[in-house]
XYZ file of C-alpha atoms in Angstrom:
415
model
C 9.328 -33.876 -99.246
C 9.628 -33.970 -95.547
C 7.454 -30.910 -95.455
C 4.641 -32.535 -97.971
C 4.952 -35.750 -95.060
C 4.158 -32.879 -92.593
C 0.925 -31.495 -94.049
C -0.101 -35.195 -94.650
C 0.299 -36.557 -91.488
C -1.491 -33.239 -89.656
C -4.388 -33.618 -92.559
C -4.779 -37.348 -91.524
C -4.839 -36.434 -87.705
C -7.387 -34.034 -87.658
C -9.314 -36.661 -90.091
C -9.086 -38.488 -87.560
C -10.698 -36.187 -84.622
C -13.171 -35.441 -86.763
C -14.431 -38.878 -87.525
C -13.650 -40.083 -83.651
C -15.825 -36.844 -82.471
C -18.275 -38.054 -85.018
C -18.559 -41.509 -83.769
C -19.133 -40.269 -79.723
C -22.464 -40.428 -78.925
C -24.215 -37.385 -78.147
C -25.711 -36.068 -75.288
C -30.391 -35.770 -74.815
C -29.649 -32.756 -75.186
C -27.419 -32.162 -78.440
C -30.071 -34.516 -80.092
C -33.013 -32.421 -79.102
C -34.474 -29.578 -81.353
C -33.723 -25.816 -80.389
C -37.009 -24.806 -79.041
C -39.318 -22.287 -80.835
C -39.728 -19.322 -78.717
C -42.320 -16.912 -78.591
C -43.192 -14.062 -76.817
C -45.171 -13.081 -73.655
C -46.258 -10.066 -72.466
C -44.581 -8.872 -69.150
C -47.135 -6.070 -67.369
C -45.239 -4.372 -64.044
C -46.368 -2.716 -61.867
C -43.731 -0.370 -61.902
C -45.206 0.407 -65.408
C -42.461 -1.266 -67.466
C -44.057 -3.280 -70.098
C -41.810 -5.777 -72.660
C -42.115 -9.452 -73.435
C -40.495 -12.332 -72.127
C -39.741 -15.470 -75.054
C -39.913 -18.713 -73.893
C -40.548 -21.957 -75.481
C -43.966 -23.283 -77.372
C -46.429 -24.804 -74.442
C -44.545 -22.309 -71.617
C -45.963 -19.490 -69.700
C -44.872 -17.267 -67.328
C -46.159 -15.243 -64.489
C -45.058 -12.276 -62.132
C -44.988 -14.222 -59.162
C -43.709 -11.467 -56.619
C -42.656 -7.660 -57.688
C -41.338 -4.565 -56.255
C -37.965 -6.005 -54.810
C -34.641 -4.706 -54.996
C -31.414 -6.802 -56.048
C -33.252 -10.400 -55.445
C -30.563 -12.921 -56.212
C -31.241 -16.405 -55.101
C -34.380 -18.893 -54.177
C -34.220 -21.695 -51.870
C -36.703 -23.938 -50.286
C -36.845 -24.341 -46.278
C -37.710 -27.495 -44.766
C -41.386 -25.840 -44.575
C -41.932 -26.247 -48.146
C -41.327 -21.778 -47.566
C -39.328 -20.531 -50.405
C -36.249 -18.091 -49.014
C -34.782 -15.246 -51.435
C -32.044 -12.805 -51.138
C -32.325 -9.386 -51.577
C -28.904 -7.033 -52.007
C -31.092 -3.406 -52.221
C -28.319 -1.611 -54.445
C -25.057 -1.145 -55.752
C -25.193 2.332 -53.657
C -25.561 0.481 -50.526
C -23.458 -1.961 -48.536
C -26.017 -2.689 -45.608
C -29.344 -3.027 -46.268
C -29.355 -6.348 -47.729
C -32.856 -8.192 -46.898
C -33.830 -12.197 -46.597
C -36.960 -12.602 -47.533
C -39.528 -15.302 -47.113
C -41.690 -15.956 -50.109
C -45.138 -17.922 -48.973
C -48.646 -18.453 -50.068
C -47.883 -19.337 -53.894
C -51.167 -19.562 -55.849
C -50.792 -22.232 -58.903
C -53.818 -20.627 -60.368
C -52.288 -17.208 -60.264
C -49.089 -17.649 -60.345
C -48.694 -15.425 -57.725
C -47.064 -15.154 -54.167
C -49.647 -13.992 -51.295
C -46.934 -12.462 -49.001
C -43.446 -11.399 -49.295
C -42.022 -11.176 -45.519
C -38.747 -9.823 -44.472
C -37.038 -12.436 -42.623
C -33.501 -10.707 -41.456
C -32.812 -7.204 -42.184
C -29.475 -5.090 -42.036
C -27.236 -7.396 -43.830
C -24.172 -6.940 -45.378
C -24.435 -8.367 -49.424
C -26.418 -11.358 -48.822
C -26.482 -13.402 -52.298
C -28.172 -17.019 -50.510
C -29.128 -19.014 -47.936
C -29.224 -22.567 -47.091
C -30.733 -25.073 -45.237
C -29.764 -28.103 -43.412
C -30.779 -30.595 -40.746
C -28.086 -32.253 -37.909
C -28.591 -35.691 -36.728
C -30.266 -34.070 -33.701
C -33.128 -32.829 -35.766
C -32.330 -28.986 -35.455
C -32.692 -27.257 -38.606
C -29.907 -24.302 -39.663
C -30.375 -21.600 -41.722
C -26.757 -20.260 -43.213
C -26.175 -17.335 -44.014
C -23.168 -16.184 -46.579
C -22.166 -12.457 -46.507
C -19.572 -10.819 -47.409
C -17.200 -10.703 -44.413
C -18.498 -13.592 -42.647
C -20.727 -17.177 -42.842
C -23.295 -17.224 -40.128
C -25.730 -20.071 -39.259
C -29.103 -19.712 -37.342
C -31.572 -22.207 -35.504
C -34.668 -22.436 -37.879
C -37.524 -23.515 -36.552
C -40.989 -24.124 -39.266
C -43.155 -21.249 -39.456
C -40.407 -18.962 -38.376
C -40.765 -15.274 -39.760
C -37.971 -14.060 -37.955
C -34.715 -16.197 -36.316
C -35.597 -17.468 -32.767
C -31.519 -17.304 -31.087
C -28.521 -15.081 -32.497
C -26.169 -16.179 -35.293
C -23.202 -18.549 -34.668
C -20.423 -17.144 -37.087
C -18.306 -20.275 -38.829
C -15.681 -18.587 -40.931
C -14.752 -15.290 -42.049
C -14.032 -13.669 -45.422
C -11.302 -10.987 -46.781
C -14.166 -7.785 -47.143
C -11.512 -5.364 -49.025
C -10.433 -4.928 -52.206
C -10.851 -2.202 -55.026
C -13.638 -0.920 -53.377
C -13.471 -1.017 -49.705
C -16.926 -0.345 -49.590
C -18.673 -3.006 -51.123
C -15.841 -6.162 -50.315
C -13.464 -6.016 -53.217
C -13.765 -6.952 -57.139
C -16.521 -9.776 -56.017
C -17.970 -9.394 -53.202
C -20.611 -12.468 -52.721
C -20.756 -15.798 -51.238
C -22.391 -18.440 -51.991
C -23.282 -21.348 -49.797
C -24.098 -25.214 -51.105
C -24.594 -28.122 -48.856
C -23.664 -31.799 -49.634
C -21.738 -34.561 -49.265
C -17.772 -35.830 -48.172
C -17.350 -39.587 -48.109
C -20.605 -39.885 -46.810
C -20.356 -36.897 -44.293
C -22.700 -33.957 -44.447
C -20.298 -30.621 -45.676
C -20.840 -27.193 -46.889
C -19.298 -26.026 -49.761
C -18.316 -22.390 -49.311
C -16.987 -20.055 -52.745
C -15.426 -16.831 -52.491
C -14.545 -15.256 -55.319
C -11.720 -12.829 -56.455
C -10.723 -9.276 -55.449
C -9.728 -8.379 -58.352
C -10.278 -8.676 -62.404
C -7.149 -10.044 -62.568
C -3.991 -10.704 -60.441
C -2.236 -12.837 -58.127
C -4.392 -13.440 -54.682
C -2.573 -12.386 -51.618
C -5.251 -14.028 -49.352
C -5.317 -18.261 -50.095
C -9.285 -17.748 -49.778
C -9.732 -15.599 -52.483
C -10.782 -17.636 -55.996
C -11.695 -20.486 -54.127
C -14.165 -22.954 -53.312
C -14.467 -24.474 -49.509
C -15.594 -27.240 -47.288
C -16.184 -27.280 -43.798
C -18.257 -29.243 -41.150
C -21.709 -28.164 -41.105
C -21.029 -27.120 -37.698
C -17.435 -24.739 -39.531
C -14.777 -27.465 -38.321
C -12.175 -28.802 -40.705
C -12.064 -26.174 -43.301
C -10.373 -27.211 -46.611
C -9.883 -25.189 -49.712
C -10.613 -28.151 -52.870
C -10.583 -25.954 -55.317
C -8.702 -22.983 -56.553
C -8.480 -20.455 -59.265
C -12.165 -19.755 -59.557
C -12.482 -16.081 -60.607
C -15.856 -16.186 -59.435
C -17.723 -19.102 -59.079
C -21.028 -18.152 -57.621
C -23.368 -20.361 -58.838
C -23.488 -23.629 -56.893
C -25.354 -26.783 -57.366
C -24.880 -30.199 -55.448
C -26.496 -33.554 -57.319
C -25.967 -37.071 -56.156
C -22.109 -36.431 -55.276
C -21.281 -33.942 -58.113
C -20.706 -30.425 -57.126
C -22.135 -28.072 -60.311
C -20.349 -24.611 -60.388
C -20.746 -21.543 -62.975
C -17.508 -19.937 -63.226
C -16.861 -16.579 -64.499
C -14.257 -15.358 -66.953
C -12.389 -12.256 -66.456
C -12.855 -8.878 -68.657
C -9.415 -8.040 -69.964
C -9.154 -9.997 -73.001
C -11.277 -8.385 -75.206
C -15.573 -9.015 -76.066
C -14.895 -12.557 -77.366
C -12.708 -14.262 -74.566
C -13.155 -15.790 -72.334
C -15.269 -18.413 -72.428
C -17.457 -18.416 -69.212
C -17.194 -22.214 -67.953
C -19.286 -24.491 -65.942
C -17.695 -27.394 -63.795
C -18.658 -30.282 -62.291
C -16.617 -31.344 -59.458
C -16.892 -35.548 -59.346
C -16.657 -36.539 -55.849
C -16.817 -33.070 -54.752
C -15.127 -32.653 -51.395
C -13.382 -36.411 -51.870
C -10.429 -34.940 -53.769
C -6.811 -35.113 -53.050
C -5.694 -33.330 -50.203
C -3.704 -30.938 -53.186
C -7.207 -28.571 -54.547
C -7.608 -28.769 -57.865
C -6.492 -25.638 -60.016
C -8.718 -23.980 -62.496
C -6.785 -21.892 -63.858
C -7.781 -18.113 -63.149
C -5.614 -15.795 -63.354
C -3.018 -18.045 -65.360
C -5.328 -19.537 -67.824
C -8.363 -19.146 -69.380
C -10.652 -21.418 -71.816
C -11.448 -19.736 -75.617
C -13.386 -22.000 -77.565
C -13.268 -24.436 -75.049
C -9.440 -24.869 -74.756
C -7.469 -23.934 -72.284
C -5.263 -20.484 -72.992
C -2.289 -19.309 -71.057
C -2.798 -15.547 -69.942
C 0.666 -13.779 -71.424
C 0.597 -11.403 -68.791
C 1.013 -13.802 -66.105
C 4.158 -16.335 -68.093
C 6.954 -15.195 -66.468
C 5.214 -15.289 -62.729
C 7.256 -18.207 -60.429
C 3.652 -18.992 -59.498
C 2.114 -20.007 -63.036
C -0.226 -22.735 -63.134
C 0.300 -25.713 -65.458
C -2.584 -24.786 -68.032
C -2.394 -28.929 -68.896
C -3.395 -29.453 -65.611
C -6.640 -27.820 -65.633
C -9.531 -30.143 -65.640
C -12.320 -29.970 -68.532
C -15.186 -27.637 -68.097
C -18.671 -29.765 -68.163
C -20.189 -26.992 -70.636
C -19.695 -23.361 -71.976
C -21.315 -20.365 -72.085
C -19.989 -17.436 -74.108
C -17.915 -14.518 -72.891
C -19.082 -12.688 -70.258
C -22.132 -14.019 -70.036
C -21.936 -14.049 -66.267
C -23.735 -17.585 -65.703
C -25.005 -17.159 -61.871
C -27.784 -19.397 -60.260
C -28.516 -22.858 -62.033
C -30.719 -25.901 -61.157
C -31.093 -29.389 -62.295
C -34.253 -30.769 -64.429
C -34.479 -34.540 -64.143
C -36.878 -37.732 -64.287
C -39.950 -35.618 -63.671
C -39.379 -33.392 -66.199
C -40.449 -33.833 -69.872
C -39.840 -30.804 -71.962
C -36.316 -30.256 -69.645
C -35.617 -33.958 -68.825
C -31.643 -34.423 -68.122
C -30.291 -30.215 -68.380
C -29.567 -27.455 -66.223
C -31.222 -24.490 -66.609
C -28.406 -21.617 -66.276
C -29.450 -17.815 -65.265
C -27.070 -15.528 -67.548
C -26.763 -12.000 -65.686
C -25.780 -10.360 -68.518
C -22.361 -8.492 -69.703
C -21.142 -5.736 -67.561
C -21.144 -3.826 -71.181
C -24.222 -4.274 -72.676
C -23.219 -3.509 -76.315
C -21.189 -7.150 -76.429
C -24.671 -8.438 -75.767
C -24.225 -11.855 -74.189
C -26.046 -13.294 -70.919
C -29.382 -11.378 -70.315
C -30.984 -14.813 -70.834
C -31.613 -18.452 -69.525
C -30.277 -21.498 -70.675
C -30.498 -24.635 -71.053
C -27.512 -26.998 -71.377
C -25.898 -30.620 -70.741
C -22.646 -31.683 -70.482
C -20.389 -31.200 -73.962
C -23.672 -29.532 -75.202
C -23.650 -25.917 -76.678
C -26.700 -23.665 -74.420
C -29.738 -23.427 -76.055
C -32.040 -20.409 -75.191
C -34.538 -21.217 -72.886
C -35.856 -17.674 -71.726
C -34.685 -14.219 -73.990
C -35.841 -10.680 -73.908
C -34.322 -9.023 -70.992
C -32.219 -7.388 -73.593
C -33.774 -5.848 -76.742
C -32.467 -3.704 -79.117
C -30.192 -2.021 -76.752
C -32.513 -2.036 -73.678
C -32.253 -3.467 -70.410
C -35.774 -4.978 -69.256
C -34.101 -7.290 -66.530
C -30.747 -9.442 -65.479
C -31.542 -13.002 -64.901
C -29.938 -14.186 -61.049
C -31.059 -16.793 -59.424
C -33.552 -20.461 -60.449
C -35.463 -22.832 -58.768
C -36.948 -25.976 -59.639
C -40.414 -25.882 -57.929
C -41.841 -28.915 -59.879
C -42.424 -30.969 -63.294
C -41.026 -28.283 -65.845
C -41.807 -25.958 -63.363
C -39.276 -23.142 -61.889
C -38.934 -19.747 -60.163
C -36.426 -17.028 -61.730
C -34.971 -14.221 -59.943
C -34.191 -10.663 -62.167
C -31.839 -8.353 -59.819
C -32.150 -5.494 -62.047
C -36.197 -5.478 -62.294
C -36.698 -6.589 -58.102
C -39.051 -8.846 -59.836
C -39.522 -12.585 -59.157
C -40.812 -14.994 -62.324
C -42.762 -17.944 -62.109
C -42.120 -19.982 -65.586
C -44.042 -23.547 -66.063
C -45.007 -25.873 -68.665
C -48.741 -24.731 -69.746
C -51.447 -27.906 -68.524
C-alpha cells in the first residue's frame, strides 16, 4: 500500500508542474509563429555558390568578401564598423582588425575594407569606449594580453602605442595557438553606476581542473585595468558577450566528452552584472553540466575535494543544443518589428559536422526554445560557412560574420 501512496503522490506532483508550467505566461517569443524560411541565392566570388534561408520579407546581401577568419563586428564612435580577422588555424600571428566603411543601403555592399592593425596574435573583438575626459579607447583582446589604444574619428591606423591592462595564460594543449580556447572577448558596461569592462577567458582544456584562477572565467576591471575581479567562474568558454541596461548576456559553451547529445550549450544573463557578491558566481564547468536544461553532475569529477555544488548553479536564460557553439549575439528591441524583444544568436557549428547542430542563426528569448532565423551553411553534409559574429545595424537590420567563408553578410527586413 505504501508503495501504491508512492506512485500517487509522484503522479499528483508532476500534475502539478505540469498545470503550474501551464498557467506561467509565456514569453513574445514562445507565442510567435516559427518563421517560414526560404531560400536565397549566395553568388561568391570565390566561385562558391549555395543558398542562404531566411525568413518571408528578408533578404540578404554579400556585404564584404574575400576575408579570412572574420569573427566579430562592432561600431566605433564614427558610426565605422570594426571586424576581427584571425587569418587561420595554421597561423598564430597574422591576425588583422579591419575597418569596414562606405556601406551602400542600395547595394548592400561595403566600399572599402581597410586594415586597421596588423600582426596580431588571435584577435576575436574590439571595443570601444569614451572616459570622462572625452578620449575615445579602442581595446584590444588577444590571446596573451588586453591592450587599449587612443582612437581618434577617421583613424585608419592607431595614432600612440598600446597601453597593456592585463595579461592572459597563452599555453595549453597547443602551445602554439594559446591552449584548448584561445580567444578573448571584451564587453563594456556598467558596476554600480561605474563604467567596467567585462573581460572572459575561456578554458585550456576540454575538460579538467584549472590550475590558473583566470582560466573559465569572466572579469571586470576599470576601464583604465585597475581593480580586477573575477565574478564569474566555471565558464568553459563563454565568448559571446552582450551588455543591455545592467544585464550582462553570455553564450556559454559545453564541453565534448559526453557524447553528440550533451551538453546543452547555455546562455546566461548575469543581473546586475559586475554588482555581485564579492564570492563569483559558479557555473558549473567542469563539475556540472545542463542536459535538457537541468543541471548534471560530471561523474568523472565526484570524488574531486574541489566539486562544485551543482544546486548552486544559477539558471541558464535559454538553450541551445549540444555543441552548437553559440558565439556572437545581439539584442533586437523597440525598433524592431519582425525581431521585437530576442537575441539573435550566431551558432558556429559542431566541431564534428556529422552531429549537425550550430551552422545557423537563431533567434531566442528567455525560457524560449531557438527558432531558426538563418540555415544553410550546412547542407547535406557540406560546409558553405560557420556563422561568428552579429550586429544590429538598424530596424530588423544586422551584419553577420562567417569565419569559415571570410565573407561578411548583410541581412535586413525587405522595404
Amino acid at each position: 500500500m505504501s508503495d501504491c501512496l508512492r506512485l500517487l503522490r509522484l503522479f499528483f506532483t508532476a500534475m502539478v508542474a505540469v498545470v503550474a508550467g501551464c498557467l506561467q505566461p509565456a514569453s513574445p517569443l514562445a507565442q510567435t509563429a516559427l518563421p517560414t524560411l526560404l531560400p536565397h541565392p549566395i553568388h561568391l566570388a570565390s566561385g562558391k555558390t549555395f543558398s542562404l534561408n531566411l525568413p518571408v520579407g528578408f533578404e540578404v546581401d554579400v556585404a564584404a568578401e574575400g576575408l579570412h577568419r572574420v569573427r566579430f563586428l562592432t561600431r566605433a564612435p564614427d558610426g565605422r564598423i570594426f571586424t576581427t580577422d584571425m587569418h587561420d588555424r595554421s597561423d598564430n600571428s597574422l591576425g588583422t582588425v579591419y575597418i569596414l566603411d562606405g556601406f551602400d543601403p542600395a547595394t548592400g555592399r561595403f566600399a572599402r575594407v581597410t586594415p586597421y592593425l596588423r600582426h596580431l596574435r588571435n584577435p576575436n573583438d574590439v571595443a570601444f569606449y569614451t572616459d570622462a575626459s572625452g578620449q575615445s579607447w579602442l581595446y584590444l583582446p588577444l590571446t596573451d594580453k588586453l591592450e587599449r589604444f587612443r582612437y581618434k574619428a577617421g583613424d585608419n591606423s592607431p595614432s600612440s602605442p598600446p597601453e597593456v591592462l592585463a595579461h592572459y595564460p597563452d599555453y595549453g594543449l597547443n602551445y602554439k595557438y594559446g591552449g584548448w580556447h584561445l580567444t578573448r572577448t571584451v564587453a563594456v558596461g556598467k558596476e554600480l553606476g561605474r563604467d567596467v569592462l567585462y573581460v572572459s577567458v575561456g578554458s585550456s582544456c576540454n575538460n579538467c581542473e584549472e590550475k590558473e584562477e583566470i582560466r573559465a572565467t569572466i572579469s571586470t576591471m576599470d576601464p583604465d585595468g585597475g581593480n580586477p575581479r573575477i565574478i564569474a567562474r566555471g565558464m568553459r568558454n563563454a565568448v559571446g558577450l552582450k551588455y543591455l541596461d545592467g544585464t550582462l548576456y553570455v553564450a556559454n559553451m559545453g564541453a565534448d566528452h559526453l557524447g553528440d547529445d550533451a551538453p546543452d550549450d547555455p546562455m546566461f544573463a548575469i543581473r546586475g552584472a559586475a554588482a555581485v557578491p564579492a564570492r563569483a558566481l559558479n557555473y558549473g564547468w567542469p563539475y556540472c553540466y545542463f542536459q535538457h536544461g537541468v543541471v548534471v553532475g560530471d561523474p568523472e569529477f565526484a570524488s574531486s575535494p574541489k566539486h562544485a555544488n551543482c544546486a548552486e548553479v544559477p539558471a541558464a536564460f535559454a538553450f541551445f543544443a549540444a555543441h552548437s557553439a553559440p558565439l556572437g549575439l545581439d539584442y533586437f528591441g523597440e525598433q524592431d518589428t519582425a525581431l521585437h524583444g530576442s537575441f539573435l544568436v550566431a551558432l558556429h557549428g559542431a566541431s564534428k559536422k556529422s552531429i549537425g547542430t550550430g551552422y545557423r542563426v537563431v533567434r531566442v528569448g528567455q525560457g524560449s526554445d531557438p527558432q531558426d532565423f538563418v540555415t544553410g551553411f550546412l547542407n547535406h553534409g557540406v560546409v558553405y560557412g560557420r556563422p561568428c559574429g552579429i550586429l544590429r545595424t538598424g530596424p530588423d537590420a544586422f551584419l553577420l560574420t562567417d569565419d569559415e567563408g571570410g565573407v561578411v553578410y548583410y541581412i535586413h527586413r525587405r522595404n
